[in-house]
Tab-separated table of N, CA and C in Angstrom:
chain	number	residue	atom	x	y	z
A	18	UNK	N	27.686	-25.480	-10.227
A	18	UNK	CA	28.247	-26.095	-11.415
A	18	UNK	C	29.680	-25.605	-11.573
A	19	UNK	N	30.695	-26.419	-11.841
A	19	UNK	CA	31.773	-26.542	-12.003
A	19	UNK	C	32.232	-26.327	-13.678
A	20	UNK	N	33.466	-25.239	-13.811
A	20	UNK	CA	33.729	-25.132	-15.346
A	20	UNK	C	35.300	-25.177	-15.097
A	21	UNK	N	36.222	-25.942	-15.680
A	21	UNK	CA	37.605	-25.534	-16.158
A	21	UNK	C	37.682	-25.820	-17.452
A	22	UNK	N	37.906	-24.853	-18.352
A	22	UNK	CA	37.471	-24.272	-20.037
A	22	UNK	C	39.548	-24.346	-19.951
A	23	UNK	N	40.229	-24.915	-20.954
A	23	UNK	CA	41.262	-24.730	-21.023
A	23	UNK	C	41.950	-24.790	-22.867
A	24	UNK	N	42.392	-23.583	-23.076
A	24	UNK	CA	42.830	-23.475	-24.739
A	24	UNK	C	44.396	-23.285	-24.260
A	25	UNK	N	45.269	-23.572	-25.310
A	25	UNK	CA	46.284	-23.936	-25.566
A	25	UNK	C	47.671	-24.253	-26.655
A	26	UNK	N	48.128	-23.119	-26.620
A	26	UNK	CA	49.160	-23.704	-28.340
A	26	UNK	C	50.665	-23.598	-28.130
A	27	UNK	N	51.127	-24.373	-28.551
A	27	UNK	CA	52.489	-24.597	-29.066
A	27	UNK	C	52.900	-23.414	-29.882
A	28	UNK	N	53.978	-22.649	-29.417
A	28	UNK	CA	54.431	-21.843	-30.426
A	28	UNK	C	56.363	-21.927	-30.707
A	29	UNK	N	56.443	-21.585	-31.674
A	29	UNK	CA	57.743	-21.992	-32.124
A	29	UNK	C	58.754	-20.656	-31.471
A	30	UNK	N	58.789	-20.307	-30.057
A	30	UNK	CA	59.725	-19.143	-29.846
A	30	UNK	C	59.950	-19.704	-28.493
A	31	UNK	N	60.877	-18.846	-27.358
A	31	UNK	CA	61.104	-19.077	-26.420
A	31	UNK	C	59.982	-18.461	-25.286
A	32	UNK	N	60.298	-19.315	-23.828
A	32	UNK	CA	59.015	-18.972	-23.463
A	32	UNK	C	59.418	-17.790	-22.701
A	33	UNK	N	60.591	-16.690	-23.019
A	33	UNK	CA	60.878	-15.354	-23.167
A	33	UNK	C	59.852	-14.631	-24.058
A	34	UNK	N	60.907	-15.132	-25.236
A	34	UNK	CA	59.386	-14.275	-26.143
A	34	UNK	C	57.929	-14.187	-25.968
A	35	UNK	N	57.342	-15.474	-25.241
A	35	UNK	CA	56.212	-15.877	-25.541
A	35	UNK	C	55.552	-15.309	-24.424
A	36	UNK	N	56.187	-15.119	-23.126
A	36	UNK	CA	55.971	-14.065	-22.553
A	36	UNK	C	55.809	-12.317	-22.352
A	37	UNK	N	56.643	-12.331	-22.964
A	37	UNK	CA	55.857	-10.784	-23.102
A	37	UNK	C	54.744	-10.846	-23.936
A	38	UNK	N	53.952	-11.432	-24.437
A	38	UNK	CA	52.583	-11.017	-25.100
A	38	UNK	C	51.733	-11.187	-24.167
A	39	UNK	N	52.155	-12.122	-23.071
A	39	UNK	CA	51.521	-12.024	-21.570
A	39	UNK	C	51.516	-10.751	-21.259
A	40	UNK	N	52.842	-9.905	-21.003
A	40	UNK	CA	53.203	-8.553	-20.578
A	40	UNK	C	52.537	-7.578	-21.019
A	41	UNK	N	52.224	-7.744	-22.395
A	41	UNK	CA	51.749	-6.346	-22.963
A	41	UNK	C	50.124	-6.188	-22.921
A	42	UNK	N	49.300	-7.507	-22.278
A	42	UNK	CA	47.798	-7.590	-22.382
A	42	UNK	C	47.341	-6.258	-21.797
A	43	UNK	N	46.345	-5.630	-22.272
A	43	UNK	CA	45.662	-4.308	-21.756
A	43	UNK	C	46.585	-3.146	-21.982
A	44	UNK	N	47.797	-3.342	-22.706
A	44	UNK	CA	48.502	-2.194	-22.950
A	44	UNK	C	47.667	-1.879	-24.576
A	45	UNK	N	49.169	-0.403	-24.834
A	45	UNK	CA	48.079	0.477	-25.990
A	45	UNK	C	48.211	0.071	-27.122
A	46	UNK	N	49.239	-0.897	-27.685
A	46	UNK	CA	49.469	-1.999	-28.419
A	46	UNK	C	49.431	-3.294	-28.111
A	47	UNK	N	48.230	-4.127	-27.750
A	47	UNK	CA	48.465	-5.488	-27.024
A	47	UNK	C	49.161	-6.199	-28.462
A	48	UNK	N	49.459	-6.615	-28.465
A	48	UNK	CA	50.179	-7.736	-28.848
A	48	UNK	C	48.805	-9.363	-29.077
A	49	UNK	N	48.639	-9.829	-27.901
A	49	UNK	CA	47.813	-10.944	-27.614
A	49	UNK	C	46.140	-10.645	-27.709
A	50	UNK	N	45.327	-9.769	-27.189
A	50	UNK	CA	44.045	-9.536	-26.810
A	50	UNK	C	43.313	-9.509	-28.513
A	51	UNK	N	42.588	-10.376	-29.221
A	51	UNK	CA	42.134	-9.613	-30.271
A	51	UNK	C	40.771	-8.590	-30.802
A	52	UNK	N	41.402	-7.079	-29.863
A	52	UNK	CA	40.498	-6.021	-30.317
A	52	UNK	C	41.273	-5.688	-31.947
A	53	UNK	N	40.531	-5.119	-32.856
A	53	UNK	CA	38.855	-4.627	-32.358
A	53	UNK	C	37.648	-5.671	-32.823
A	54	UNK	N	38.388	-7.152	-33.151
A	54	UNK	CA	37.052	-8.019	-33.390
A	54	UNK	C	36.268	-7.927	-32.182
A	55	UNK	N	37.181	-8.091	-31.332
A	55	UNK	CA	36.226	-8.072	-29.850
A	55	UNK	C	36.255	-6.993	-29.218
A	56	UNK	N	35.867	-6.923	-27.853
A	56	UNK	CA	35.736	-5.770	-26.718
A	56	UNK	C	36.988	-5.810	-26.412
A	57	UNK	N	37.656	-4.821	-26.314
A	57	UNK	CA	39.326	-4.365	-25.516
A	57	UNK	C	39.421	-5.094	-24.511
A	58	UNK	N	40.977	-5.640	-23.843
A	58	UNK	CA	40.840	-5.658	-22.413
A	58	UNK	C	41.287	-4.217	-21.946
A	59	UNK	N	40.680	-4.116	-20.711
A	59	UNK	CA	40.901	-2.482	-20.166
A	59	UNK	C	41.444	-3.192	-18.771
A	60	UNK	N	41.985	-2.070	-18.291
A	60	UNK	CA	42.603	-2.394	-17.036
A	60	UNK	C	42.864	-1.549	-16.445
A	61	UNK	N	42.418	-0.663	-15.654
A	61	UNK	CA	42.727	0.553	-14.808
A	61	UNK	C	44.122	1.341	-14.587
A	62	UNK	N	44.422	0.406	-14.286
A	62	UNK	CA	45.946	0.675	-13.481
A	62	UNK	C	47.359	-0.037	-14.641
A	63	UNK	N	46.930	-0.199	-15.539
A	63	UNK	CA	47.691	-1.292	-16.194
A	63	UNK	C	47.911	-2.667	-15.584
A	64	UNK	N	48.296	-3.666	-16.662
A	64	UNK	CA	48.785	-5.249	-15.660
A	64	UNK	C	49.508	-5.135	-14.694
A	65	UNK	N	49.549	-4.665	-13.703
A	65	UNK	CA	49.798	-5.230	-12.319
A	65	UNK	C	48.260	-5.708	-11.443
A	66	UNK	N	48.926	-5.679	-10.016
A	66	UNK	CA	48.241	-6.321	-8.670
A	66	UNK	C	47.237	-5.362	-8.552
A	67	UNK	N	45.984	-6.071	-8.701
A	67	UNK	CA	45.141	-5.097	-8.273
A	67	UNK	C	44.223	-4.610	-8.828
A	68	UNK	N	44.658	-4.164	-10.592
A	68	UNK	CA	44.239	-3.424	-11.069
A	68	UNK	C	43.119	-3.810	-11.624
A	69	UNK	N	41.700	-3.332	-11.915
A	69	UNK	CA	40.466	-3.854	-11.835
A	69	UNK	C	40.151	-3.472	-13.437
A	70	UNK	N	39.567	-3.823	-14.165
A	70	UNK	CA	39.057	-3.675	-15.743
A	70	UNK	C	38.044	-4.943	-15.923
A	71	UNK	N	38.427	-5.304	-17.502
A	71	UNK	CA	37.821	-6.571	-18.159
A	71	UNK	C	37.593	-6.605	-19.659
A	72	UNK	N	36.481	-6.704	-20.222
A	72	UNK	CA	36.313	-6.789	-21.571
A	72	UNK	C	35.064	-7.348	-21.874
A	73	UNK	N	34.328	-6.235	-22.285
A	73	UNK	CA	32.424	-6.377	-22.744
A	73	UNK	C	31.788	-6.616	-21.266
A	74	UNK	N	31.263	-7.871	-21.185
A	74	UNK	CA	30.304	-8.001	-19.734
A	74	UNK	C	31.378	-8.318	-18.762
A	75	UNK	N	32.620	-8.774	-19.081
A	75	UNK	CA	33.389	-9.550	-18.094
A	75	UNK	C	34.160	-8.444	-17.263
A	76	UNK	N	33.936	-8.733	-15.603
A	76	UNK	CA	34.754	-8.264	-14.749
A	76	UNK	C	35.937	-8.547	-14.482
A	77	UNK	N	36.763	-7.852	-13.634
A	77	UNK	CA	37.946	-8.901	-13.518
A	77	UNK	C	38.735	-7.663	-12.380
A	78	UNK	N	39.868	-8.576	-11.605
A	78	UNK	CA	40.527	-7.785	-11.018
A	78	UNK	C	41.861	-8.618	-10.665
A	79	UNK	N	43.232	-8.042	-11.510
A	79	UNK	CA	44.456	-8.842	-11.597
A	79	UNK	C	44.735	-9.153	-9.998
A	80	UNK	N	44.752	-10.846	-10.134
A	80	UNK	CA	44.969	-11.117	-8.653
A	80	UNK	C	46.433	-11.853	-8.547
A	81	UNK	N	47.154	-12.616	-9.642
A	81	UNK	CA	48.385	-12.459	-9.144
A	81	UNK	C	49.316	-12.043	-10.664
A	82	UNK	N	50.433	-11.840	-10.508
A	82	UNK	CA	51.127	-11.484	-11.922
A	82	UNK	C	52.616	-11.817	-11.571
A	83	UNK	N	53.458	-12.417	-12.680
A	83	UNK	CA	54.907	-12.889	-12.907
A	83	UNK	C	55.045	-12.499	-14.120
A	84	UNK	N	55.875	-11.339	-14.213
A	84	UNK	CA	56.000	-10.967	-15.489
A	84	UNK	C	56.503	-11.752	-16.632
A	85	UNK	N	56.346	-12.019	-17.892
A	85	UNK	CA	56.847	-12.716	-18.760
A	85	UNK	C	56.265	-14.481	-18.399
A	86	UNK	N	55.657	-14.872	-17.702
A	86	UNK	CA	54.861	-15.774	-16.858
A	86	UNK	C	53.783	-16.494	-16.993
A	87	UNK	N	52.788	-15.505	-15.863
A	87	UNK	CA	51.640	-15.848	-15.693
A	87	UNK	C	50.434	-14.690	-14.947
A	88	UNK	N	49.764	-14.394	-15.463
A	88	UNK	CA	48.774	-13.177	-14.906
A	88	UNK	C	47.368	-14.192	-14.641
A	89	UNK	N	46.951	-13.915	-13.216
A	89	UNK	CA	45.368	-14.586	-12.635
A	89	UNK	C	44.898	-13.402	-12.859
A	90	UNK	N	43.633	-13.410	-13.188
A	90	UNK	CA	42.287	-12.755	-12.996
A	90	UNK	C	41.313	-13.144	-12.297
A	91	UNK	N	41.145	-12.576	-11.501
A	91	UNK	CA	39.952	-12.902	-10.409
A	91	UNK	C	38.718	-12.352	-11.013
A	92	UNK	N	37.480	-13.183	-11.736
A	92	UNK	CA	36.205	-12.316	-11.999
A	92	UNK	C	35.147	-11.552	-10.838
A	93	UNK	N	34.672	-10.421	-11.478
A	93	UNK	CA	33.885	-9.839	-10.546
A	93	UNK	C	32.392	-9.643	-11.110
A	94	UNK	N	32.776	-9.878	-12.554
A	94	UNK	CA	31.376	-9.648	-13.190
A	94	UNK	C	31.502	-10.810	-14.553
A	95	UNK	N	30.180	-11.368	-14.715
A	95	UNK	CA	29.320	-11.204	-14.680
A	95	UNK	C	28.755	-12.100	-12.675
A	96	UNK	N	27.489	-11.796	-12.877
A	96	UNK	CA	26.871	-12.196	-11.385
A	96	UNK	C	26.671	-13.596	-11.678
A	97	UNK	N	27.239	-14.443	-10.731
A	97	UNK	CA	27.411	-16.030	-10.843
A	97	UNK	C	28.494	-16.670	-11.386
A	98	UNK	N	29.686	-15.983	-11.548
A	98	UNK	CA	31.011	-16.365	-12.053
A	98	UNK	C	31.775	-16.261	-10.823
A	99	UNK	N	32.164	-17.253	-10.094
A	99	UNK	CA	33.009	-16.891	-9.047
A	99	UNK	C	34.541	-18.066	-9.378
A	100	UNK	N	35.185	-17.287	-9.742
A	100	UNK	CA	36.481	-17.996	-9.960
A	100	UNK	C	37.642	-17.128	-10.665
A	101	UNK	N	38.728	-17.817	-11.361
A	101	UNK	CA	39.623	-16.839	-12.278
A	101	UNK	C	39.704	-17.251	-13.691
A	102	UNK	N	40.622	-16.557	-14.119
A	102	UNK	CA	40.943	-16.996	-15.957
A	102	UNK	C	42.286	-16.794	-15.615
A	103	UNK	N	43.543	-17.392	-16.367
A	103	UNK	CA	44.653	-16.776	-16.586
A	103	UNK	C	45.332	-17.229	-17.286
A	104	UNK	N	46.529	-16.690	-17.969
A	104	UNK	CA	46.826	-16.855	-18.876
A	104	UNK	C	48.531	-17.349	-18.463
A	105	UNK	N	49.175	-18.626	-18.961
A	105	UNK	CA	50.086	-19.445	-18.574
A	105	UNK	C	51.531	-19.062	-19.729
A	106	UNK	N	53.054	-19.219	-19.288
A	106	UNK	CA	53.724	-20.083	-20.486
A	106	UNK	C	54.333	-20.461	-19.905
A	107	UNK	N	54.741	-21.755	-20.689
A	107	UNK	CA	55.504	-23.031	-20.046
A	107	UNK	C	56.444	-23.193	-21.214
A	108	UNK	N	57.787	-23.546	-20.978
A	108	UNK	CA	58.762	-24.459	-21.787
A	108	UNK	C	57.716	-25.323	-22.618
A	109	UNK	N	57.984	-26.243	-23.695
A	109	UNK	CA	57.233	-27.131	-24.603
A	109	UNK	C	58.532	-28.213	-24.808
A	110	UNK	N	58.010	-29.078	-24.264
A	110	UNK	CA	58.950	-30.563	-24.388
A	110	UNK	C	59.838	-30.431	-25.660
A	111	UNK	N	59.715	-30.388	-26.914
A	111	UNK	CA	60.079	-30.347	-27.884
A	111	UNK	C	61.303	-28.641	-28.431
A	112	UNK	N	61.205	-28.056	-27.460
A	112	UNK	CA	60.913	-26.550	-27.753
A	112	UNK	C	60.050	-25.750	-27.766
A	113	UNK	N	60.480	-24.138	-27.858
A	113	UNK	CA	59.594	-23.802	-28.096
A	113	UNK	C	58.744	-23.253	-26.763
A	114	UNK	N	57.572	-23.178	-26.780
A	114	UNK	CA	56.578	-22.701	-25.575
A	114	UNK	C	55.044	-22.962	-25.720
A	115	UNK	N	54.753	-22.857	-24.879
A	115	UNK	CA	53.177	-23.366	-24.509
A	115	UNK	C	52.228	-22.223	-23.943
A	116	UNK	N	51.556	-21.667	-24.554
A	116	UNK	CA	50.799	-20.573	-24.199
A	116	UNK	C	49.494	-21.061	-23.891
A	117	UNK	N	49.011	-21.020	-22.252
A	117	UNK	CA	47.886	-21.491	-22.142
A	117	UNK	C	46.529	-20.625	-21.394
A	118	UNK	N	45.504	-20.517	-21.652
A	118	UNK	CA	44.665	-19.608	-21.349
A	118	UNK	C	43.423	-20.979	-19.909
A	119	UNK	N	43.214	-20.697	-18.609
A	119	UNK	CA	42.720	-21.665	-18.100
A	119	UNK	C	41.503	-20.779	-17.715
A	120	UNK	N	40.590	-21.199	-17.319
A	120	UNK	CA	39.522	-20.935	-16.656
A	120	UNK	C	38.714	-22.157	-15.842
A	121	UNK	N	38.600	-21.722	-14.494
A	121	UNK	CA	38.200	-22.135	-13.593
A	121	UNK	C	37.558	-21.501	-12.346
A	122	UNK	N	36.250	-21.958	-12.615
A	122	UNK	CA	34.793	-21.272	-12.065
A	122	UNK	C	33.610	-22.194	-11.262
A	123	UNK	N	33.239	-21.585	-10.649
A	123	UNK	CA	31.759	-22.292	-9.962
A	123	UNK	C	30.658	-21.547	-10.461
A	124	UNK	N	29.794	-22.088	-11.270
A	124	UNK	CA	28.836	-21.141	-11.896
A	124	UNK	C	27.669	-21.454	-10.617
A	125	UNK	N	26.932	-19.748	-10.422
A	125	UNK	CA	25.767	-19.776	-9.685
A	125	UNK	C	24.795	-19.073	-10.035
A	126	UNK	N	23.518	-19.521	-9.912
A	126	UNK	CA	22.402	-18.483	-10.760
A	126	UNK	C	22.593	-18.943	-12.176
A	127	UNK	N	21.789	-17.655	-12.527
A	127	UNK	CA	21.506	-17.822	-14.139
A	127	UNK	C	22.606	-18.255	-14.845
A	128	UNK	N	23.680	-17.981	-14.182
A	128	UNK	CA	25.222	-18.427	-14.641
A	128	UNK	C	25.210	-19.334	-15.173
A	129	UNK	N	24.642	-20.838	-14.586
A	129	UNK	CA	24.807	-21.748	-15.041
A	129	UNK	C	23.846	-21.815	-16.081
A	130	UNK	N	23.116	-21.299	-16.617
A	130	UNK	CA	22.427	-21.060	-17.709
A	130	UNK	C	22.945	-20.579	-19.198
A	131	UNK	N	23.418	-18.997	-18.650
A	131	UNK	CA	24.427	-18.436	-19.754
A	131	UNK	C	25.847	-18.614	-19.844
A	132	UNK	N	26.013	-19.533	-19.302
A	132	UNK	CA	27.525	-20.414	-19.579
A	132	UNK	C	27.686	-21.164	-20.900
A	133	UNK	N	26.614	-22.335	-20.637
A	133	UNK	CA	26.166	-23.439	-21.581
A	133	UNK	C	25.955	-22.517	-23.220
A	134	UNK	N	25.224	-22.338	-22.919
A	134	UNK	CA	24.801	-20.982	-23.749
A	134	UNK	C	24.992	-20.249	-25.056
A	135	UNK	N	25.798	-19.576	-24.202
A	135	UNK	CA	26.355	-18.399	-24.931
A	135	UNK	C	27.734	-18.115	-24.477
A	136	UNK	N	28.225	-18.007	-23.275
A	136	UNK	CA	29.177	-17.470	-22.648
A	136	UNK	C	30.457	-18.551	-23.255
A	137	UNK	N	30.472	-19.745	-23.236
A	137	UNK	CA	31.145	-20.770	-23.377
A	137	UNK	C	31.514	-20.503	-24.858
A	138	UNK	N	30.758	-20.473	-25.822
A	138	UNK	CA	31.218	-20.104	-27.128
A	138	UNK	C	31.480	-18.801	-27.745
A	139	UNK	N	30.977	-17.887	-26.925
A	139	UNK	CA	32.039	-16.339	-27.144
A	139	UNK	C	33.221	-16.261	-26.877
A	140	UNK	N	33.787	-17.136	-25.236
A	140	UNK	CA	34.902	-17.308	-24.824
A	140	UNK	C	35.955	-18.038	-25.674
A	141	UNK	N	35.036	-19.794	-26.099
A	141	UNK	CA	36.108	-20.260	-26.991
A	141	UNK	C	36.645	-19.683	-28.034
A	142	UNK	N	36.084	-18.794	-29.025
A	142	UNK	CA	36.198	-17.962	-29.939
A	142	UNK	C	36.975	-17.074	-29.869
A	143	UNK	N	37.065	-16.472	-28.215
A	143	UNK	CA	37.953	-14.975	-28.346
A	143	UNK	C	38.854	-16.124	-27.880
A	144	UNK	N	39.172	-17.106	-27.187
A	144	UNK	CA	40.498	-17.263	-26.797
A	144	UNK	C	41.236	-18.258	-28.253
A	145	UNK	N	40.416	-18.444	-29.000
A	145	UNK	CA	41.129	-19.398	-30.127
A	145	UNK	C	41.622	-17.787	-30.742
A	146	UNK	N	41.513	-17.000	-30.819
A	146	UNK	CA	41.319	-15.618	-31.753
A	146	UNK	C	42.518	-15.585	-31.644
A	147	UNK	N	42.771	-14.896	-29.738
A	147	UNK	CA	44.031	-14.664	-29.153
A	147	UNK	C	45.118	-15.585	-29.693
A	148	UNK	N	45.051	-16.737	-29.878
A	148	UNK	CA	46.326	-18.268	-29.531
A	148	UNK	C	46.461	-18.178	-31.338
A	149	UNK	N	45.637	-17.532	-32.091
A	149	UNK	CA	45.832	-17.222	-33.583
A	149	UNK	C	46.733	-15.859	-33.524
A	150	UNK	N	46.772	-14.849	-32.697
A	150	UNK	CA	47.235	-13.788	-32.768
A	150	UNK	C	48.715	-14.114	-32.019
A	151	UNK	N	49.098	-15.205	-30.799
A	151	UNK	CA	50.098	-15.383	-30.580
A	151	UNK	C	50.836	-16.314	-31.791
A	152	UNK	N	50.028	-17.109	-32.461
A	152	UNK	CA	50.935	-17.693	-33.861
A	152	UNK	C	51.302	-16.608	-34.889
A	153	UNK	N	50.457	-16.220	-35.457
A	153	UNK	CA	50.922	-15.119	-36.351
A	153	UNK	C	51.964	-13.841	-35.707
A	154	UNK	N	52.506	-13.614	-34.593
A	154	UNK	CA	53.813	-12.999	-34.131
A	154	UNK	C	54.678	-13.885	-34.717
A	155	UNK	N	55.085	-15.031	-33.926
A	155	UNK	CA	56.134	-15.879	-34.530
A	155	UNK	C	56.233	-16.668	-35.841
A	156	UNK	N	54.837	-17.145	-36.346
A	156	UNK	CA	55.150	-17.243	-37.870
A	156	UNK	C	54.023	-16.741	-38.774
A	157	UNK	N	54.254	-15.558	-39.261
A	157	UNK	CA	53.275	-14.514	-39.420
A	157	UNK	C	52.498	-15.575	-41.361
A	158	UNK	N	53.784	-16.228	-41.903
A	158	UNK	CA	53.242	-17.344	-43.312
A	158	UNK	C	52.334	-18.556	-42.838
A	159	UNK	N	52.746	-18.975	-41.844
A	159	UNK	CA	52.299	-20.459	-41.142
A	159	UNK	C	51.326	-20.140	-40.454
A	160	UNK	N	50.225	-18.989	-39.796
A	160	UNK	CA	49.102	-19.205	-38.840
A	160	UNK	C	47.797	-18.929	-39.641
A	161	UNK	N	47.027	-19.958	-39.117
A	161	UNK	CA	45.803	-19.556	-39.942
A	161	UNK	C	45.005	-19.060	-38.728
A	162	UNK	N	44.184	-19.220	-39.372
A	162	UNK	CA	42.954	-18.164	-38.238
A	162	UNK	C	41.684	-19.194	-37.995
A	163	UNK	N	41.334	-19.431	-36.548
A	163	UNK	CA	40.088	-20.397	-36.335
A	163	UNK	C	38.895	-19.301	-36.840
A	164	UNK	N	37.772	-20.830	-37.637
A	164	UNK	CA	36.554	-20.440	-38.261
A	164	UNK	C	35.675	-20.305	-37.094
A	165	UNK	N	34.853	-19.451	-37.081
A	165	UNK	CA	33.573	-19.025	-36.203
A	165	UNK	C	32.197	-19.619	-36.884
A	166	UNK	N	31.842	-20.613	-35.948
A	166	UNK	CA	30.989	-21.593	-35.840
A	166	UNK	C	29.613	-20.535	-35.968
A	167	UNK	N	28.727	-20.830	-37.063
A	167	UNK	CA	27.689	-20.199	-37.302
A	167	UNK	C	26.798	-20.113	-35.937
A	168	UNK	N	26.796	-20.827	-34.484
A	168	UNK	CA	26.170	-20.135	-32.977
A	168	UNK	C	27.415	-18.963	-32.855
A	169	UNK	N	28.264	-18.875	-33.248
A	169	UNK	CA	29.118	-17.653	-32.550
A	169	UNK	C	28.445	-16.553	-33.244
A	170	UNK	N	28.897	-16.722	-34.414
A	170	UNK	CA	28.342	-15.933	-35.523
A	170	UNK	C	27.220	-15.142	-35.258
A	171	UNK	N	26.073	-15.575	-35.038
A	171	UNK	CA	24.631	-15.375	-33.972
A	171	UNK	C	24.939	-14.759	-32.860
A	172	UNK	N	25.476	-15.510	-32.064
A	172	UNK	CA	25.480	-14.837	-30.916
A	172	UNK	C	26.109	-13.141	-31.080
A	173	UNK	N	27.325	-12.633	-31.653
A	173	UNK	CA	27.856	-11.633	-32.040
A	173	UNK	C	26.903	-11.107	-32.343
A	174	UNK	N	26.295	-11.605	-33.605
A	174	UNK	CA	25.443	-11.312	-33.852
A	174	UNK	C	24.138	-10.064	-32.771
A	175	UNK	N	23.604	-10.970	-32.351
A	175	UNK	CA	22.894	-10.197	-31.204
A	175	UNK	C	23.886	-10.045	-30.003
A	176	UNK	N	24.636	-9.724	-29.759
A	176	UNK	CA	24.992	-9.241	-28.219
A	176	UNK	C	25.795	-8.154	-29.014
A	177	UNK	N	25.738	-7.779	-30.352
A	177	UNK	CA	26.317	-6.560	-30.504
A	177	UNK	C	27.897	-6.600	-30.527
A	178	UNK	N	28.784	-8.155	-30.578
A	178	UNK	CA	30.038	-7.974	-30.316
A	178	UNK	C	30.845	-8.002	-31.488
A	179	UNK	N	30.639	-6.802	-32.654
A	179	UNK	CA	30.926	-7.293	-33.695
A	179	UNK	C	32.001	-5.795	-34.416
A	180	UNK	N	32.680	-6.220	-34.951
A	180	UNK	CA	33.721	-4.587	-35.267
A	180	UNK	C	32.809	-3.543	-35.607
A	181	UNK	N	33.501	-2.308	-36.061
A	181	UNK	CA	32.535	-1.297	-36.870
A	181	UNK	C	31.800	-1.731	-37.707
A	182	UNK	N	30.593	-0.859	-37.970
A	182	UNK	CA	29.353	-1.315	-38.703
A	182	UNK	C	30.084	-0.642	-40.268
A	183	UNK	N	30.302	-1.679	-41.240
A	183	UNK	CA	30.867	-1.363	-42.172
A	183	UNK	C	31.938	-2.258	-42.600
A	184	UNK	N	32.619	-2.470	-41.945
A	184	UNK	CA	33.923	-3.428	-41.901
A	184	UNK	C	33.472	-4.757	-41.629
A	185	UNK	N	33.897	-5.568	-42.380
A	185	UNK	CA	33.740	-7.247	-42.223
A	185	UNK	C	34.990	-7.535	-41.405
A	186	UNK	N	34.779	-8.279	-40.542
A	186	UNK	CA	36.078	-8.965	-38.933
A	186	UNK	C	36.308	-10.298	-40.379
A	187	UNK	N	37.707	-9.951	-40.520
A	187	UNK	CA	38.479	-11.465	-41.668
A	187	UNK	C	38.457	-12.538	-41.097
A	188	UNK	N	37.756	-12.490	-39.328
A	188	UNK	CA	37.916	-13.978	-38.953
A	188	UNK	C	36.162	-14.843	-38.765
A	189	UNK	N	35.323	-13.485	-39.666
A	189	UNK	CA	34.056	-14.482	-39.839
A	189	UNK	C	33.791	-14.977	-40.959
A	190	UNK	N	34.157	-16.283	-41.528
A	190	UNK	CA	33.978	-17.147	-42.517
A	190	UNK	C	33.266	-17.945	-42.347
């Protein structure tokens, strides 16, 4: 089974600016990644070539990088994900820049099971999170925050992916 999952936003800066939030992913201030609603991205070695990490179940090992650009991730985990994720910016016809997150996979095994699932709507969620966290840099009055669909909600729910026990995450409404 075949997946290309693709999120995407227009942001009002150059695709200078809009790049380094590419740059800073897995650093000690990311900028883009949104912990601590979610699992950190970790990364061994920092963003360069090579360097192997991920975030909660997901494997990963940076397979190509252009700084200010474009960073591939090659997955290694979970078992039946064989493909990458990465994260794009492009000029925007109008101005401006295009920050795009792609994924493209061959699901095998149970994969194609917990794709449909579960996996598919944890992902859309953290990457709408992220493309909320790259709006609110550049217009911190103008970004709202995507609602979490009562299956996300659940799912967090049980897989445990949810902030400190105590603290309400402002992006479950």
């Amino acid at each position: 089974m075949a997946v290309l999952n693709v999120h995407e936003r227009r942001l009002p800066a150059s695709p200078e600016r809009v790049g380094a939030l590419i740059d800073g992913l897995a650093g000690a201030d990311d900028p883009l990644w949104p912990s601590p609603a979610w699992p950190r991205m970790v990364l061994d070695r920092g963003l360069r070539v090579g360097s192997r990490g991920g975030h909660g179940p997901i494997g990963y090992t940076v397979a190509a990088y252009v700084p200010g650009q474009w960073v591939r991730f090659r997955f290694s985990a979970p078992r039946g994900f064989e493909g990458i994720h990465e994260f794009t910016v492009q000029p925007a016809e109008a101005g401006g820049a295009v920050l795009r997150h792609t994924i493209a996979v061959r699901l095998h095994g149970s994969a194609r099971l917990w794709w449909p699932l579960a996996f598919r709507w944890l992902h859309d969620a953290l990457l709408e999170d992220c493309l909320d966290r790259a709006a609110h840099a550049f217009e911190p009055a103008n970004s709202a925050r995507a609602r979490r669909t009562p299956w996300v909600r659940l799912l967090r729910r049980l897989t445990a992916q949810t902030p400190a026990r105590g603290r309400r995450d402002r992006n479950e409404r």
